Short mmCIF file of C-alpha atoms in Angstrom, two decimals:
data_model
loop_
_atom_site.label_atom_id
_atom_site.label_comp_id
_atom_site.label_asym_id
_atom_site.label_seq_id
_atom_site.Cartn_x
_atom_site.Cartn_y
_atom_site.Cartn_z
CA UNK A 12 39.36 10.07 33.93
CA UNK A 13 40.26 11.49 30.69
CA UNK A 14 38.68 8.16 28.78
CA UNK A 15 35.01 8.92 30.83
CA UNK A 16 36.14 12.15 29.27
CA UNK A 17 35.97 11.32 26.10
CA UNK A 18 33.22 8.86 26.39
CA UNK A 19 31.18 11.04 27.44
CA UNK A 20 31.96 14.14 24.80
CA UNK A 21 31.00 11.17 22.55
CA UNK A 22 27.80 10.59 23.89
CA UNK A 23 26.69 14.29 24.24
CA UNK A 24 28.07 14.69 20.63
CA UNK A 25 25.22 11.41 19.54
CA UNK A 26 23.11 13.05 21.32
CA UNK A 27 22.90 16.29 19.84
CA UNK A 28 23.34 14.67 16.40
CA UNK A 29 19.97 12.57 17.37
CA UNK A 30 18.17 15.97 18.30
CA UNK A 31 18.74 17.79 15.17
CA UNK A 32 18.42 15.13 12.94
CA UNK A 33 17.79 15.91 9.82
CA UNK A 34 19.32 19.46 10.18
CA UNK A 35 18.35 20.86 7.20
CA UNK A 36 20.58 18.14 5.17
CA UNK A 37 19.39 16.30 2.63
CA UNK A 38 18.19 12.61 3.53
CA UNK A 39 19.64 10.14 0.47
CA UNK A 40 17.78 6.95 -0.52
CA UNK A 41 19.95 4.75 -2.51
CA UNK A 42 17.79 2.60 -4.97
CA UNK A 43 20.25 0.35 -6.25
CA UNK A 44 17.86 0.06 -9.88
CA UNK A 45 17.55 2.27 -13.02
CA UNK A 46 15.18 5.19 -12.66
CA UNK A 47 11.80 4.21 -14.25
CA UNK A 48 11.58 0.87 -12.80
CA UNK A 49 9.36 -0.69 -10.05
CA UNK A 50 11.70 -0.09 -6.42
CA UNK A 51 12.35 3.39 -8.02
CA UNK A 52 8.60 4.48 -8.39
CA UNK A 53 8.53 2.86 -4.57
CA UNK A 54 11.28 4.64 -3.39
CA UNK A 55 9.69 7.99 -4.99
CA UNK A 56 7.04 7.50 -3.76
CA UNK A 57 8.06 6.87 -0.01
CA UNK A 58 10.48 9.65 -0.01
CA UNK A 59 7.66 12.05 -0.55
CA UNK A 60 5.68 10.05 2.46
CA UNK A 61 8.80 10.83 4.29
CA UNK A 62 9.21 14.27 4.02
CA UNK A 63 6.58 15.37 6.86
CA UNK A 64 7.84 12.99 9.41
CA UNK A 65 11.13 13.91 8.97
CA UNK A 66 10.50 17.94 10.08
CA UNK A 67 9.99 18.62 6.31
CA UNK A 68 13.21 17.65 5.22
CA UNK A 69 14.50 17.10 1.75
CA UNK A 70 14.67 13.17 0.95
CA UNK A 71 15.97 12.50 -2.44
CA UNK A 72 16.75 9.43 -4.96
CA UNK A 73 20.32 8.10 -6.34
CA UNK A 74 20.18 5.19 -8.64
CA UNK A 75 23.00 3.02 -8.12
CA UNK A 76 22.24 -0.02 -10.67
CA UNK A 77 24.71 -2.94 -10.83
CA UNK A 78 25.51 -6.42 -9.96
CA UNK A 79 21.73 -7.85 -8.82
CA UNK A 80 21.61 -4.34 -6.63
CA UNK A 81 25.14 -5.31 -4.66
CA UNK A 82 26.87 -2.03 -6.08
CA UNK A 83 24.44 0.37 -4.56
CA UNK A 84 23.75 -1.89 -1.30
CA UNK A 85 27.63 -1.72 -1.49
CA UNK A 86 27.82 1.95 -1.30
CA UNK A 87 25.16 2.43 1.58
CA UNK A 88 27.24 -0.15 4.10
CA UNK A 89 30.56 1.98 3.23
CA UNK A 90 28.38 5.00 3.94
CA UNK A 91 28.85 7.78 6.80
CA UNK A 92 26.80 5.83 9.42
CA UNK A 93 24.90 9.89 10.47
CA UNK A 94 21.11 8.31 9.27
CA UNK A 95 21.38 11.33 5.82
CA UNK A 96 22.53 7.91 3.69
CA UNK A 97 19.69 5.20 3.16
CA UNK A 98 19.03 2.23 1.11
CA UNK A 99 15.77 1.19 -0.17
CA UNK A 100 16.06 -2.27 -1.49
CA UNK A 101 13.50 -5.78 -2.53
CA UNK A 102 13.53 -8.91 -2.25
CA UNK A 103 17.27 -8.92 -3.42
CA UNK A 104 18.92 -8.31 0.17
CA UNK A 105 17.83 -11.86 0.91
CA UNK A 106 19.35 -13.85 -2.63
CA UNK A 107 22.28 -11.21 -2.99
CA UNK A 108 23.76 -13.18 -0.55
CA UNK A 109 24.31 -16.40 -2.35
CA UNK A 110 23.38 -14.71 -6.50
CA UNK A 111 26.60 -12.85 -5.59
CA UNK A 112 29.67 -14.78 -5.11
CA UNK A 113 32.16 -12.29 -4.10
CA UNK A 114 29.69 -9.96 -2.40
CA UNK A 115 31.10 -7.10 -0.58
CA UNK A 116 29.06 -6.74 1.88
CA UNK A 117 27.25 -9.05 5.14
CA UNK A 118 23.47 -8.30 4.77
CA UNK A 119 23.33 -9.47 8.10
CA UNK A 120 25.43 -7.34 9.98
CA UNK A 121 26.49 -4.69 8.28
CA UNK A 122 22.97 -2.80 8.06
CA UNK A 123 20.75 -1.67 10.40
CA UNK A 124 17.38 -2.80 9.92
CA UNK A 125 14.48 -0.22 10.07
CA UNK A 126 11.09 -1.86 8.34
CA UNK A 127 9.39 -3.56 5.45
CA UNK A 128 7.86 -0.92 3.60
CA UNK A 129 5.37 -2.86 1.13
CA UNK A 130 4.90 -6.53 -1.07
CA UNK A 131 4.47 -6.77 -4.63
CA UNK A 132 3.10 -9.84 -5.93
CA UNK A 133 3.58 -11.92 -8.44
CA UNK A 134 1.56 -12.68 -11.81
CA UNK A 135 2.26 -15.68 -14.04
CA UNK A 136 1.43 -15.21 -17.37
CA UNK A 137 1.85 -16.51 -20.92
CA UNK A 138 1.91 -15.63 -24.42
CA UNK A 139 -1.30 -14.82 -26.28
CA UNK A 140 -1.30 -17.82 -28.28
CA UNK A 141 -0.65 -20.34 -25.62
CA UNK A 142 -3.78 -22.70 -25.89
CA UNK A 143 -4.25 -22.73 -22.40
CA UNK A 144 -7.11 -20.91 -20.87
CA UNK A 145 -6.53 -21.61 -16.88
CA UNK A 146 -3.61 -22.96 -14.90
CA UNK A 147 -5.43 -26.51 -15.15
CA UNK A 148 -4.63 -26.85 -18.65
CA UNK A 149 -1.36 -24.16 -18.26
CA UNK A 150 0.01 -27.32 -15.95
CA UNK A 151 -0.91 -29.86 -18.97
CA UNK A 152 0.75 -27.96 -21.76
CA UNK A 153 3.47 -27.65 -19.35
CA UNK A 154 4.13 -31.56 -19.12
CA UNK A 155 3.54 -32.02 -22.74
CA UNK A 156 5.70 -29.72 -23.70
CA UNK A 157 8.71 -30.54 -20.99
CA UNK A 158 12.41 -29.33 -22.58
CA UNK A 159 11.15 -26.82 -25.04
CA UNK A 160 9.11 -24.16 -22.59
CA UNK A 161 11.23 -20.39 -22.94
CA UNK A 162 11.14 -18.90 -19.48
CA UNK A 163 12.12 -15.38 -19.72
CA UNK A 164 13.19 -13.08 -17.12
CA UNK A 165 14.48 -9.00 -16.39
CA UNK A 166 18.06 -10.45 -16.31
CA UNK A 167 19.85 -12.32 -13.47
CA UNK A 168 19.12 -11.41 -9.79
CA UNK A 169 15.72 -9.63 -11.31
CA UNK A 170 12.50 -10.30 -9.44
CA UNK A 171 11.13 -12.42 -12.57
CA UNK A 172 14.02 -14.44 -12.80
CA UNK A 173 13.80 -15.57 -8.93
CA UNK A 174 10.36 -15.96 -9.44
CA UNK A 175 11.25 -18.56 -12.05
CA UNK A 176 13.48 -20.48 -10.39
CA UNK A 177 11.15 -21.01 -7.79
CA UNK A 178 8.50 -21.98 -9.90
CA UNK A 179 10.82 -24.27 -12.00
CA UNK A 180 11.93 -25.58 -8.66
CA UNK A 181 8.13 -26.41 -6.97
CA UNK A 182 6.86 -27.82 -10.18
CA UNK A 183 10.06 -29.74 -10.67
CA UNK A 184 9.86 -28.81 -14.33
CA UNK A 185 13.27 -27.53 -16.11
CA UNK A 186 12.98 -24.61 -18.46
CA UNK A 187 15.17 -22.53 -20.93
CA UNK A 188 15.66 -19.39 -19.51
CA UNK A 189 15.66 -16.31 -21.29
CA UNK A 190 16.90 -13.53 -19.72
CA UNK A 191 16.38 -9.68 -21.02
CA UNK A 192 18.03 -6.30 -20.14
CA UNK A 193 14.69 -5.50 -18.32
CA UNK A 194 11.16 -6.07 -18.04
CA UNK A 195 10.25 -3.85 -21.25
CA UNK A 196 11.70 -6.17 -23.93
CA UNK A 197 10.55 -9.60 -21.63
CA UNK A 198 6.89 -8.70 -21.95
CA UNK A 199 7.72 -7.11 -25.41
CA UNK A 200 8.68 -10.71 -26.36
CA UNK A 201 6.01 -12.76 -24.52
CA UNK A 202 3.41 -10.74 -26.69
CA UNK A 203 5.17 -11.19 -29.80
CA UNK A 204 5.62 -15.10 -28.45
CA UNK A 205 9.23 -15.09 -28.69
CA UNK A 206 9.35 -16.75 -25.28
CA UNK A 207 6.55 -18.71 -23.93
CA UNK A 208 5.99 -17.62 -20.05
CA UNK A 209 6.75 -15.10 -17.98
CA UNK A 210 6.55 -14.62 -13.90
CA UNK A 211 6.73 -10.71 -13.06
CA UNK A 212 5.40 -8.10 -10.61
CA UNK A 213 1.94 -7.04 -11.00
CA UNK A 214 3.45 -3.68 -11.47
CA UNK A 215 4.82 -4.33 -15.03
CA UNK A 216 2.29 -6.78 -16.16
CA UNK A 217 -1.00 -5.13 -15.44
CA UNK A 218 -1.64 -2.63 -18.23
CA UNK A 219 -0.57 -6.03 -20.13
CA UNK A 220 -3.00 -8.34 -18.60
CA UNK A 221 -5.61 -5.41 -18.73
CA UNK A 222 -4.93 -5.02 -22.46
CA UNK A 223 -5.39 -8.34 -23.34
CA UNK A 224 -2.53 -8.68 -24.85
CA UNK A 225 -1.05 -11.77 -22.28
CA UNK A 226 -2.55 -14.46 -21.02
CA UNK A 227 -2.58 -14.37 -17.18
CA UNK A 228 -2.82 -17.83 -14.91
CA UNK A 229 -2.37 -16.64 -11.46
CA UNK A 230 -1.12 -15.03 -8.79
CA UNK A 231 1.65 -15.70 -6.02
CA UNK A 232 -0.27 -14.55 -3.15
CA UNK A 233 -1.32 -16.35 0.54
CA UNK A 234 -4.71 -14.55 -0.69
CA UNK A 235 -6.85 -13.99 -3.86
CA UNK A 236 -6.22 -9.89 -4.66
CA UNK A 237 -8.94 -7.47 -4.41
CA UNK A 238 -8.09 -5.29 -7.61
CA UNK A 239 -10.69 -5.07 -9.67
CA UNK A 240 -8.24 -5.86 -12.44
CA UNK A 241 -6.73 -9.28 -10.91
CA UNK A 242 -9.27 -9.82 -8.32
CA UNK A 243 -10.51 -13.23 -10.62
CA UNK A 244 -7.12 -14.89 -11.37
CA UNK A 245 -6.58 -17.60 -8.44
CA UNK A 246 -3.71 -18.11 -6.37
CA UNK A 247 -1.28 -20.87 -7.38
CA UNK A 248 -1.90 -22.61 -3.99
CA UNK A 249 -5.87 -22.90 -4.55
CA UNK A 250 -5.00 -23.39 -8.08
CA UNK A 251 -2.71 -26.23 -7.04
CA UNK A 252 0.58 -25.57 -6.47
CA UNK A 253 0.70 -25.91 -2.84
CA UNK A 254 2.58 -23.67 -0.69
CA UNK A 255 3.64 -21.60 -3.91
CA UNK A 256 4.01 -18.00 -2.32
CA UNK A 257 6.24 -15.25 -3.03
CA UNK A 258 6.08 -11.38 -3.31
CA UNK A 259 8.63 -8.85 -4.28
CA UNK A 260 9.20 -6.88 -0.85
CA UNK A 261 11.03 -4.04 -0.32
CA UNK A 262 12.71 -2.62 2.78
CA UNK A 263 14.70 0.46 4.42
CA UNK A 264 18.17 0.16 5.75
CA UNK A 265 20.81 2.20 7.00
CA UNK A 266 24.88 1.74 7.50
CA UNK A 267 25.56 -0.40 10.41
CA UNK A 268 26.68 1.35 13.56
CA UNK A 269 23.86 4.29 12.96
CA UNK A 270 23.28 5.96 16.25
CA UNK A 271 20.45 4.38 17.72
CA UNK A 272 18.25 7.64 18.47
CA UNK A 273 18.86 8.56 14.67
CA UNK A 274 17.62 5.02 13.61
CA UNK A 275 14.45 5.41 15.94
CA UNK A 276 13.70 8.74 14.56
CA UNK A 277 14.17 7.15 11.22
CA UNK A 278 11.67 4.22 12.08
CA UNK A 279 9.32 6.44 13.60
CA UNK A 280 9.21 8.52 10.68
CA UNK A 281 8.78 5.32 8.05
CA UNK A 282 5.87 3.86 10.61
CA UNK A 283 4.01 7.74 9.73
CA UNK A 284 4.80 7.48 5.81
CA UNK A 285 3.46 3.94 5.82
CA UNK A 286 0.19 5.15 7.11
CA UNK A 287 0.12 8.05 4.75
CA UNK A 288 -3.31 8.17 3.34
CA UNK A 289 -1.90 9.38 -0.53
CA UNK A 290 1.37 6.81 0.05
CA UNK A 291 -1.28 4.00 0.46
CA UNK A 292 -2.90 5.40 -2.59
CA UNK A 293 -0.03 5.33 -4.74
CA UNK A 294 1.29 2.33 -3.73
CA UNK A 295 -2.28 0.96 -4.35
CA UNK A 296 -2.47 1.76 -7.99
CA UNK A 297 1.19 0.43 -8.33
CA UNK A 298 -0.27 -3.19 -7.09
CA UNK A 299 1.87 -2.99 -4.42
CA UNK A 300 0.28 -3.73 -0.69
CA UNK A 301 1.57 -1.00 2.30
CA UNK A 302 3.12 -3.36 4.84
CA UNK A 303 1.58 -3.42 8.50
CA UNK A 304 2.85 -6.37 10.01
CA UNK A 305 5.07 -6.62 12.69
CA UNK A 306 7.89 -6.44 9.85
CA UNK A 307 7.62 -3.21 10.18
CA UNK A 308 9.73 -2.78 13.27
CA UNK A 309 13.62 -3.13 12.75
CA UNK A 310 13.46 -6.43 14.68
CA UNK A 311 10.49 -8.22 12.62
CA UNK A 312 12.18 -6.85 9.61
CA UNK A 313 15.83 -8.34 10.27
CA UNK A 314 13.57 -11.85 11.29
CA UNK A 315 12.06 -11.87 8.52
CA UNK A 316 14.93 -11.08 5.91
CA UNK A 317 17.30 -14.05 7.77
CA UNK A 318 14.24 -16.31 7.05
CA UNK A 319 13.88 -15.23 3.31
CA UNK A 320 17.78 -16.00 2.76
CA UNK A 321 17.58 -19.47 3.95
CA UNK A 322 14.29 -19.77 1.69
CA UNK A 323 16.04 -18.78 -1.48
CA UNK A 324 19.65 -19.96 -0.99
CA UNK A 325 18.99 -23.33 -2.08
CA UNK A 326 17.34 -22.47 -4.92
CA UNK A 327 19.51 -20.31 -6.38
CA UNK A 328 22.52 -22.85 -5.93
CA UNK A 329 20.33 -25.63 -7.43
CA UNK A 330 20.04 -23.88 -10.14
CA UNK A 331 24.17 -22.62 -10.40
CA UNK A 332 23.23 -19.20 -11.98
CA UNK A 333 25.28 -16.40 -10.54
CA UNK A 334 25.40 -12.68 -11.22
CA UNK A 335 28.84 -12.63 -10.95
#
């Protein structure tokens, strides 16, 4: 008697937790990147989208950088499982798994899943004196010039340096990779042609591309872009590399064992944001593309992470480059 007791004090207590969630607390979203970068101007920018849904509560940013993102992923999973801890996260949650050896953390189970929030895509592009003038004669130079193409990259784990190992890997082309404390000094280099190609978010190579000051080949959608800006440069499938796709996604977790009417307000709440007419708007003139596929319920999400981690866990072993 005492344990149906107890049982259910525990369920009244959830219960009232889950009714006066947030209660004027302070909901954190743990970007596990510097300030200033791309997944912190999306996390900004959803936390604001988040506000309303949430009963107007405060929704602010902590930038845990470190280790391919496993520090601040780290931090969320040891987190007070109440829904006022979050993580905000890309494409890493699905190569952390196997780009970090000792990883402290089980991406599958010790998160609850709550929805894709947007995909960034991908641009390749080149130094300004590379002779090539379309991915025809990009692929050309490329087997000409096989064992002395500079590949660089953000740094290990970074979204250009997965999106160079997969390239490396579907062209079956090796390249020296040079990797950078960021984005900033990669493209910085690429323009001064330090390094001869470069595979990064739309988000940091636009104002580039736009400028003139890099060559740009293609991009790594299903689906030409309707930018104005990139709307001409093909896909690398039509241009083709077959099959070639990959975007820079980012997704919402909480701790695992989140009470389940916190999580649904939670979801609820990110469904709203994503349909926020200024969120769209933002994300828009980022490059990025406001997710509204079925990934954004907690289920498609956690289907479609488990299918990204046996996508890029080959790869990354094939290529025996570990943040760690």
């Amino acid at each position: 008697m005492k344990k149906m007791f107890a049982l259910a004090a525990v369920a009244l207590a959830v219960c009232a937790h889950a009714q006066d969630f947030p209660a004027g607390k302070p909901v954190t979203i743990v970007v596990p990147f510097a300030a200033g970068g791309p997944t912190d101007r999306v996390a900004r920018d959803l936390a604001e989208a988040l506000r309303k849904p949430l009963g107007g509560a405060s929704v602010i940013i902590d930038n845990v950088p470190g280790a391919g993102s496993s520090i601040g992923a780290a931090k969320v999973a040891r987190a007070n499982p109440d829904g006022y801890t979050l993580l905000l996260n890309h494409i890493a949650m699905a190569t952390v798994p196997t780009l970090v050896r000792n990883v402290p953390f089980k991406v599958e189970t010790d998160f609850e899943y709550l929805g894709i929030v947007n995909d960034v895509p991908m641009t390749l592009i080149a130094k300004p004196s590379l002779p090539a003038t379309n991915y025809k004669e990009l692929t050309a130079w490329i087997a000409a010039n096989k064992g002395k193409i500079n590949l660089g990259n953000a740094g290990i784990g970074s979204a250009s340096h997965l999106c160079g190992l997969l390239y490396q890997s579907a062209t079956k082309t090796e390249m020296t990779p040079v990797p950078y404390k960021g984005t900033a000094p990669a493209i910085t280099d690429l323009i001064g042609g330090q390094i001869d190609l470069l595979c990064d978010q739309s988000t940091n190579t636009s104002p580039q591309i736009e400028a003139k000051k890099v060559k740009a080949y293609a991009v790594t959608t299903p689906k030409r872009l309707t930018t104005p800006l990139l709307k001409d440069l093909p896909t690398l499938d039509e241009a083709g590399l077959k099959n070639f796709q990959v975007t820079i996604w980012h997704g919402l977790y909480a701790p695992k064992g989140t009470p389940a009417p916190v999580l649904k307000k939670i979801s609820d709440a990110l469904k709203l944001a994503l349909k926020d007419v200024d969120f769209i708007k933002r994300e828009e003139a980022l490059g990025a593309v406001v997710a509204t596929d079925g990934r954004i319920e907690p289920e498609g999400h956690k289907k479609f992470v488990a299918a990204e981690i046996a996508k890029w866990s080959p790869i990354i072993k094939a290529a025996g480059v570990y943040a760690d």
